mmCIF file with all atom_site columns, C-alpha atoms in Angstrom:
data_model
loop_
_atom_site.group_PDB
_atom_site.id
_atom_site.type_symbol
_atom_site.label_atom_id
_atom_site.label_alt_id
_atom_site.label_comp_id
_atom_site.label_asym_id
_atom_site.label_entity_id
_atom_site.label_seq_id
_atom_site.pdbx_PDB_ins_code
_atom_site.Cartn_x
_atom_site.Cartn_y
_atom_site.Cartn_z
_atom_site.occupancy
_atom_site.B_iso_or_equiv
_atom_site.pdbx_formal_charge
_atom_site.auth_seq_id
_atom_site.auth_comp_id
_atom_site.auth_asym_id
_atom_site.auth_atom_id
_atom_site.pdbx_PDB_model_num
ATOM 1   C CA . UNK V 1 1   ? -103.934 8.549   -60.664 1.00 61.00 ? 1   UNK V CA 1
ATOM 2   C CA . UNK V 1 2   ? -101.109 7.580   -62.546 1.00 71.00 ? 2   UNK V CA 1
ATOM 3   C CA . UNK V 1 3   ? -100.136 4.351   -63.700 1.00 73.00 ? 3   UNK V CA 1
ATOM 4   C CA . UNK V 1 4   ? -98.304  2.115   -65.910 1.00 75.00 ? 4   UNK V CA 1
ATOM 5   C CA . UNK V 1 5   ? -98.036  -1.869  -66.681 1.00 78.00 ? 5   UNK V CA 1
ATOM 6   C CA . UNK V 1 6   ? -94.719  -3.126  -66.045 1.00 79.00 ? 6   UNK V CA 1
ATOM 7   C CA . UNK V 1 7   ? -92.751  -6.352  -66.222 1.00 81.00 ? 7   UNK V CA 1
ATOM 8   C CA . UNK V 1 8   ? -90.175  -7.388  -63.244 1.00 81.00 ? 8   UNK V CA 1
ATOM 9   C CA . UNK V 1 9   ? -87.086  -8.225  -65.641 1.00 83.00 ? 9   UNK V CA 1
ATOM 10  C CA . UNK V 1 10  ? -84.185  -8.705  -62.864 1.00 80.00 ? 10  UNK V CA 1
ATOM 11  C CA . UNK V 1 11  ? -84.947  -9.389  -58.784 1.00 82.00 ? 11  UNK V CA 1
ATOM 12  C CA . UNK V 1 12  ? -81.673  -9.449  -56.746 1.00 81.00 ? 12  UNK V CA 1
ATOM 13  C CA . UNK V 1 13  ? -81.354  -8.606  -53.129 1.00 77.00 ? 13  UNK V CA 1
ATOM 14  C CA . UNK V 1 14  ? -80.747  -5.161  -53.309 1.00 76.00 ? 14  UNK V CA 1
ATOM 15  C CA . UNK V 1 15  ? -82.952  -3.967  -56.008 1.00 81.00 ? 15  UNK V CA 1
ATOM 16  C CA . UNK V 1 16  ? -85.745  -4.913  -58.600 1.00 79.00 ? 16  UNK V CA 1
ATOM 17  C CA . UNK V 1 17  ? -85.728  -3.947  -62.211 1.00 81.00 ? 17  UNK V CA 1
ATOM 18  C CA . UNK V 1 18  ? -88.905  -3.489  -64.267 1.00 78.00 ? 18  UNK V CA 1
ATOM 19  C CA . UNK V 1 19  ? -89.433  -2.652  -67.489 1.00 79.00 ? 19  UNK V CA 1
ATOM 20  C CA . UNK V 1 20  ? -92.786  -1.456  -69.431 1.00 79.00 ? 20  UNK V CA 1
ATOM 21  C CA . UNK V 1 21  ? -93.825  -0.052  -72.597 1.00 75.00 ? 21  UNK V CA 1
ATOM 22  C CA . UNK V 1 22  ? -93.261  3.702   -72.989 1.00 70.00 ? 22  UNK V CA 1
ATOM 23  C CA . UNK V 1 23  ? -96.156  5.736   -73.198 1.00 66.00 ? 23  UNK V CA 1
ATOM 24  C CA . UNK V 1 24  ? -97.236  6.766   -77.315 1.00 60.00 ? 24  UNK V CA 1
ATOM 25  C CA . UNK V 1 25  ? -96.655  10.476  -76.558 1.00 56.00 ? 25  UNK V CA 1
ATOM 26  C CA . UNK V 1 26  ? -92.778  9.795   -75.887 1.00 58.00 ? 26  UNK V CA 1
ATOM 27  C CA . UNK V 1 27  ? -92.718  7.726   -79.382 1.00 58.00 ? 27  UNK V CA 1
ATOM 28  C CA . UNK V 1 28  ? -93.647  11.062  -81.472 1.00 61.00 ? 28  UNK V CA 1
ATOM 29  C CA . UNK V 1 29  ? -91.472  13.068  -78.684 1.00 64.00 ? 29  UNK V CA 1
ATOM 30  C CA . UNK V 1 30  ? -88.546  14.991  -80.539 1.00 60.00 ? 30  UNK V CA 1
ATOM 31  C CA . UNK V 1 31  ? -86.044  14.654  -77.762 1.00 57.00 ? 31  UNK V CA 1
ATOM 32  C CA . UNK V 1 32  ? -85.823  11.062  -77.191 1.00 56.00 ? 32  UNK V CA 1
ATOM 33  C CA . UNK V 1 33  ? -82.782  10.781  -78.487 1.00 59.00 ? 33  UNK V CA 1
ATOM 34  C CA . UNK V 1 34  ? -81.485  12.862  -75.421 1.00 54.00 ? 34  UNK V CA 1
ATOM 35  C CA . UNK V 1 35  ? -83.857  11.438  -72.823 1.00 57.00 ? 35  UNK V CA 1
ATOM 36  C CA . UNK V 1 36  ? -82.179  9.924   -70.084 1.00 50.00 ? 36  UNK V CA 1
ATOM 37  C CA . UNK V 1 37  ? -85.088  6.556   -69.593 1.00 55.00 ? 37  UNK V CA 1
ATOM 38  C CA . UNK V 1 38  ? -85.052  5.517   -73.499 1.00 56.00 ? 38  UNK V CA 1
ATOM 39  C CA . UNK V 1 39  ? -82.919  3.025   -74.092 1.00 57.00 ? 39  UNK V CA 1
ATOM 40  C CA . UNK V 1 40  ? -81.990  3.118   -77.125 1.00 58.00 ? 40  UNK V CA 1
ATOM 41  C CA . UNK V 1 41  ? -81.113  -0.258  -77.970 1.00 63.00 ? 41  UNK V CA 1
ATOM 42  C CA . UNK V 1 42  ? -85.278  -0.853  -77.100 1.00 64.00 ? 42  UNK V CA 1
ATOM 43  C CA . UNK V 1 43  ? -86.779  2.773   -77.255 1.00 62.00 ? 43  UNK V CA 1
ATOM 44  C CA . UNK V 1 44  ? -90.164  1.879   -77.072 1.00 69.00 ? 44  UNK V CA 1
ATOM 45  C CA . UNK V 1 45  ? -88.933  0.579   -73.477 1.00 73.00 ? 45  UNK V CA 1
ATOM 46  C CA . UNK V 1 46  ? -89.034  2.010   -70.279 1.00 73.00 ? 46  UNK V CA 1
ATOM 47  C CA . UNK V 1 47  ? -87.097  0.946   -67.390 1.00 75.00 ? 47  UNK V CA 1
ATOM 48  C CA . UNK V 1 48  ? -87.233  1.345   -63.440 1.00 74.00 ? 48  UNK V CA 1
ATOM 49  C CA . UNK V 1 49  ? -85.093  0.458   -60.762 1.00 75.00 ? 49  UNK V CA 1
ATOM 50  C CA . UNK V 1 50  ? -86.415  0.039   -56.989 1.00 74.00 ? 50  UNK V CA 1
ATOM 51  C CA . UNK V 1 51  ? -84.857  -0.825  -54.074 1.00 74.00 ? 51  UNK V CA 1
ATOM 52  C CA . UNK V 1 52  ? -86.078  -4.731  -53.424 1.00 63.00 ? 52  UNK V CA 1
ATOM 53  C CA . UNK V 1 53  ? -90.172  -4.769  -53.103 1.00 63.00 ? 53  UNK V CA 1
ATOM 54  C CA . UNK V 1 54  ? -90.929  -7.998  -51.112 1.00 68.00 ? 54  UNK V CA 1
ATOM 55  C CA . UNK V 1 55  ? -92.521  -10.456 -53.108 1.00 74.00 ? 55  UNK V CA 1
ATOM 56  C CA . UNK V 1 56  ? -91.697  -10.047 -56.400 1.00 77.00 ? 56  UNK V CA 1
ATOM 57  C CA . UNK V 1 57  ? -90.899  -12.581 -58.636 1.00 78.00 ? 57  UNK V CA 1
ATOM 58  C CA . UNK V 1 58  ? -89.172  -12.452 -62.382 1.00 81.00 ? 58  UNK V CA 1
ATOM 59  C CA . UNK V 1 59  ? -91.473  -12.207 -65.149 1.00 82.00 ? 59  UNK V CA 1
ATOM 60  C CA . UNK V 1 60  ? -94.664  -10.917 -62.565 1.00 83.00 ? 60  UNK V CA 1
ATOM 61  C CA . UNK V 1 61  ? -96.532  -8.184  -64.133 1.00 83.00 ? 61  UNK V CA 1
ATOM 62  C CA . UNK V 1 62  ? -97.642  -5.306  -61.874 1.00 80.00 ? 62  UNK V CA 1
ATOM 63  C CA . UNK V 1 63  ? -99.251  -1.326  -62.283 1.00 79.00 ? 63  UNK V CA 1
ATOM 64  C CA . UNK V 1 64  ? -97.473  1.073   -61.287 1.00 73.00 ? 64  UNK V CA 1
ATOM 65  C CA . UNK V 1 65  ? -99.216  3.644   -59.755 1.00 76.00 ? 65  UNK V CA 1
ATOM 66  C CA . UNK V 1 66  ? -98.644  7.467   -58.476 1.00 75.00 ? 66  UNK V CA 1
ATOM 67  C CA . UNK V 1 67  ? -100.677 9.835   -57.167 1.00 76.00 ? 67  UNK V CA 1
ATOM 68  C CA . UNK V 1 68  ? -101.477 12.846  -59.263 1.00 77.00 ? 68  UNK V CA 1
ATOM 69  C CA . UNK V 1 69  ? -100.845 15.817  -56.962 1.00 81.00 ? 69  UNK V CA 1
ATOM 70  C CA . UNK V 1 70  ? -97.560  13.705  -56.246 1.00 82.00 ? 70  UNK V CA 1
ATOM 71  C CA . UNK V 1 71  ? -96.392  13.945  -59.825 1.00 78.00 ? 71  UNK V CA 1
ATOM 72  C CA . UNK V 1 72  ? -97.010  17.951  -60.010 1.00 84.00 ? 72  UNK V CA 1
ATOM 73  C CA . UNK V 1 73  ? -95.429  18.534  -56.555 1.00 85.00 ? 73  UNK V CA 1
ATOM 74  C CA . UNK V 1 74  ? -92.511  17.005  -58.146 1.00 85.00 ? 74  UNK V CA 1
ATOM 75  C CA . UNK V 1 75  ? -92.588  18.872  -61.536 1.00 85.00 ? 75  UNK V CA 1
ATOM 76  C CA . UNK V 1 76  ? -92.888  21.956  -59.662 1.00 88.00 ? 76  UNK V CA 1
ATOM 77  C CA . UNK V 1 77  ? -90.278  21.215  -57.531 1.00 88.00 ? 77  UNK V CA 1
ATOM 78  C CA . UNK V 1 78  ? -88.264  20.737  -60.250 1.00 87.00 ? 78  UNK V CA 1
ATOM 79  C CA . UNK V 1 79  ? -89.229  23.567  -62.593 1.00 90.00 ? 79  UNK V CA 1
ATOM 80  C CA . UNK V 1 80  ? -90.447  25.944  -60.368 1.00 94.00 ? 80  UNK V CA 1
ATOM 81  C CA . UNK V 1 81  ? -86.799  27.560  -58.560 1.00 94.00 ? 81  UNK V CA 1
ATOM 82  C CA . UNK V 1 82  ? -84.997  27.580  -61.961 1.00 93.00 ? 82  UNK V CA 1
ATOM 83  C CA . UNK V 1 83  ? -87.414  29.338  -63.622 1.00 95.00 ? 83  UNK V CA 1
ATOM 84  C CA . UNK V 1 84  ? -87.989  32.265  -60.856 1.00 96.00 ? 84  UNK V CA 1
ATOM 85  C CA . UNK V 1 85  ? -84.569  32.528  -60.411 1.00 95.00 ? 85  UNK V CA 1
ATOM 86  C CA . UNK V 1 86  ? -83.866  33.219  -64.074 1.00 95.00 ? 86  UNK V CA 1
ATOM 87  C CA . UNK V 1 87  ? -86.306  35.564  -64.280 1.00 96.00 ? 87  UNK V CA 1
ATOM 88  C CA . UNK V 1 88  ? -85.909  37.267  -60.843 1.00 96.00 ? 88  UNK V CA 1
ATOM 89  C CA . UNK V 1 89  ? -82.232  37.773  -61.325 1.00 95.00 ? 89  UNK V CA 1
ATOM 90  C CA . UNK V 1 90  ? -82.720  39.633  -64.767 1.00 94.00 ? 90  UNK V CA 1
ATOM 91  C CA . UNK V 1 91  ? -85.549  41.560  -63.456 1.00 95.00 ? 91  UNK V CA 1
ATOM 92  C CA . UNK V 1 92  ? -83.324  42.897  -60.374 1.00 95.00 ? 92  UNK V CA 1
ATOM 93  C CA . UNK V 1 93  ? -80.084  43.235  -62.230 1.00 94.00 ? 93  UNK V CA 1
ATOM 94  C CA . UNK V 1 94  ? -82.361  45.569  -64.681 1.00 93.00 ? 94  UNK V CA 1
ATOM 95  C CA . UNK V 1 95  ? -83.496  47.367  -62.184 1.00 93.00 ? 95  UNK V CA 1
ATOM 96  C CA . UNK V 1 96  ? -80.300  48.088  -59.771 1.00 93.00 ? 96  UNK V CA 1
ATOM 97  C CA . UNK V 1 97  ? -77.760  48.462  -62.675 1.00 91.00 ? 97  UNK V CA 1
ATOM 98  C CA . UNK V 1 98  ? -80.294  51.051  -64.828 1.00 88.00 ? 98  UNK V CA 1
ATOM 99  C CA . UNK V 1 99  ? -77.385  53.704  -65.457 1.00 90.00 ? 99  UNK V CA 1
ATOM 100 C CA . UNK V 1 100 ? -75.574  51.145  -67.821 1.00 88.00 ? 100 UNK V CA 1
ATOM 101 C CA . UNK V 1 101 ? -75.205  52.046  -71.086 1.00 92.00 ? 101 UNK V CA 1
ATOM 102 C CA . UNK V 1 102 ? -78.029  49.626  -73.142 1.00 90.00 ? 102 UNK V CA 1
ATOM 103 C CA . UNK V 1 103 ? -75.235  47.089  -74.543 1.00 90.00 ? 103 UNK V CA 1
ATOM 104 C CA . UNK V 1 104 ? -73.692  46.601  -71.298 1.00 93.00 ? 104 UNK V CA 1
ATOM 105 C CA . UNK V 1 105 ? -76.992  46.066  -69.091 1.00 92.00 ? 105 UNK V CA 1
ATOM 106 C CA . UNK V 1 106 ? -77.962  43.552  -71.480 1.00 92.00 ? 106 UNK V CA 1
ATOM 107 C CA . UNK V 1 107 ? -75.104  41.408  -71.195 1.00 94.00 ? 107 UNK V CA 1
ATOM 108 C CA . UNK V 1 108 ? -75.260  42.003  -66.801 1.00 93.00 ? 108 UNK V CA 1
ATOM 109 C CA . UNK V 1 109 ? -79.028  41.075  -66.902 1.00 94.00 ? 109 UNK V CA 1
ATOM 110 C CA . UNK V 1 110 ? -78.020  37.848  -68.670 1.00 95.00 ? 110 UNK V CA 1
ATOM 111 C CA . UNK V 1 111 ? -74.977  37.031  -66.541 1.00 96.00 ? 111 UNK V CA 1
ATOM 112 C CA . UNK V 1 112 ? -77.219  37.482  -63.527 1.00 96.00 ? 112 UNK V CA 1
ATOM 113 C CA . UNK V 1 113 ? -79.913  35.474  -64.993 1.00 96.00 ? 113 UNK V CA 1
ATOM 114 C CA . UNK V 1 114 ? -77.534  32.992  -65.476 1.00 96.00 ? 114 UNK V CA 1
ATOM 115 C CA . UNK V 1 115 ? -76.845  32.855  -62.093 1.00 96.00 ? 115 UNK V CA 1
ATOM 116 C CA . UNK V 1 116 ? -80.509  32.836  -61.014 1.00 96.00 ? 116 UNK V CA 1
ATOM 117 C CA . UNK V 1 117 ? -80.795  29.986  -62.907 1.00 96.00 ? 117 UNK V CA 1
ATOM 118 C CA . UNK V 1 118 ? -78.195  27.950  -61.308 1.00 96.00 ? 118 UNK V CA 1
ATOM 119 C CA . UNK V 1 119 ? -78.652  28.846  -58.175 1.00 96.00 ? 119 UNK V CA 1
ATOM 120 C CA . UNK V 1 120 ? -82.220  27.530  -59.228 1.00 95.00 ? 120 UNK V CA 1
ATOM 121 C CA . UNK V 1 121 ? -81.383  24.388  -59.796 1.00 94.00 ? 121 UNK V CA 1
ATOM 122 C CA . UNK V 1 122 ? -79.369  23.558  -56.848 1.00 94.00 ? 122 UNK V CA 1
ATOM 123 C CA . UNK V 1 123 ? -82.641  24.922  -54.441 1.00 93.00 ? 123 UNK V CA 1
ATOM 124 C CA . UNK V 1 124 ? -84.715  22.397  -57.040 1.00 91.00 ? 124 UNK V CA 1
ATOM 125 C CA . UNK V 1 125 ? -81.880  19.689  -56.269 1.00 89.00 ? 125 UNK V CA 1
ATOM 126 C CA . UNK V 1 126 ? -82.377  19.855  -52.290 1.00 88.00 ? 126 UNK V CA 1
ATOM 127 C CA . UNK V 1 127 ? -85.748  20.259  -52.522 1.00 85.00 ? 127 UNK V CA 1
ATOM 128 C CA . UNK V 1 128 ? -85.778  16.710  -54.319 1.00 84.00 ? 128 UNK V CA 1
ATOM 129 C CA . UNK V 1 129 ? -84.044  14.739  -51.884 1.00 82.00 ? 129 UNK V CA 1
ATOM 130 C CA . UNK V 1 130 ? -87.216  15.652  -49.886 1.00 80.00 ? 130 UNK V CA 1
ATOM 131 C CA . UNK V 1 131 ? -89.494  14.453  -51.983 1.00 81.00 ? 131 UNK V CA 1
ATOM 132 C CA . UNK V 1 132 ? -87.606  11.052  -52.911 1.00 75.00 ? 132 UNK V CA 1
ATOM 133 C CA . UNK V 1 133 ? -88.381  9.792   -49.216 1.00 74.00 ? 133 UNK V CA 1
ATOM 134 C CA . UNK V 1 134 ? -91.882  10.550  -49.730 1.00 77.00 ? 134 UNK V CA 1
ATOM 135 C CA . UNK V 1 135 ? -91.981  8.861   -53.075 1.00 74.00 ? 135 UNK V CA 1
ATOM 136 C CA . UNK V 1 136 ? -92.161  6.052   -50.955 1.00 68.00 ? 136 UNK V CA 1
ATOM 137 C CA . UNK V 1 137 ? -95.293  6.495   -49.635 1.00 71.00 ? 137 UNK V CA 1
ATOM 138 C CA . UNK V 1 138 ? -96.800  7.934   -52.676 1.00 71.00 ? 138 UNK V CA 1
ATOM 139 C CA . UNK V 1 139 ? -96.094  4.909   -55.116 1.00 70.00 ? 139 UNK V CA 1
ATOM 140 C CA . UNK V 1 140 ? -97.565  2.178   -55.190 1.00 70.00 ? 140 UNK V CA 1
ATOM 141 C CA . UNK V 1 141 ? -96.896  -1.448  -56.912 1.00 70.00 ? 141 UNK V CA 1
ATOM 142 C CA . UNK V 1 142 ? -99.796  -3.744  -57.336 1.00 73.00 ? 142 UNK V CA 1
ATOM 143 C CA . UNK V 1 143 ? -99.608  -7.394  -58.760 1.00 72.00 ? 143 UNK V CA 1
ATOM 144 C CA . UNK V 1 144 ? -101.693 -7.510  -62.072 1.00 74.00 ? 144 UNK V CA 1
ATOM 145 C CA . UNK V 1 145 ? -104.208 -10.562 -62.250 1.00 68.00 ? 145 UNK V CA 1
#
């Protein structure tokens, strides 16, 4: 299971804000400069937003914790329609355009794998509104001792 320490940092109605220290594989990471959690004002920081937990109070420290085969549902979900439609549009567009001349094929199969890939993402965007409702059941926060 996974799970982090975390700090509540703001509590209003609507929503609670926690922040924890990042894990030491996203110090030595070489694109967190471009990752969308680092602050970089505090990048050893993470932050999380929830909608309001009842009783929480400022400055409580809690785990955060996720089930495994939650977190690899959701990386699949994510990865998984991008990637076969980049490489299934290619594939096909080789295959049903073969009497192209070489030059020309090449730039079809990556147009079409272009497309593959986008139309990737948007199945891998509906397919996560899905799984942000059952987030809710699958994460858990815990008051630390």
């Amino acid at each position: 299971m996974a799970q982090i320490s975390m700090q509540v940092i703001s509590v209003d109605k609507d929503k609670v804000v926690l922040q924890g220290q990042r894990a030491s594989a996203c110090t030595s990471c070489a694109s967190k400069s471009s990752c969308l959690t680092v602050n970089p004002e505090s990048p050893n920081l993470l932050n999380a937003e929830f909608s309001a937990t009842q009783g929480l109070e400022l400055g409580q420290n809690i785990t955060l914790n996720c089930q495994d085969s939650f977190l690899l549902k959701a990386i699949l979900a994510a990865l998984m329609p991008a990637l076969f439609g980049l490489i299934s549009f290619a594939l096909i567009t080789n295959q049903l355009l073969f009497f192209l001349e070489p030059s020309l094929l090449d730039i079809a199969c990556a147009g079409f794998a272009c497309l593959g890939f986008v139309l990737g993402l948007l199945v891998s965007r509906r397919l996560s509104r899905g799984l942000a409702s059952e987030l809710r059941n699958k994460l858990s926060l815990k008051p630390t001792p």
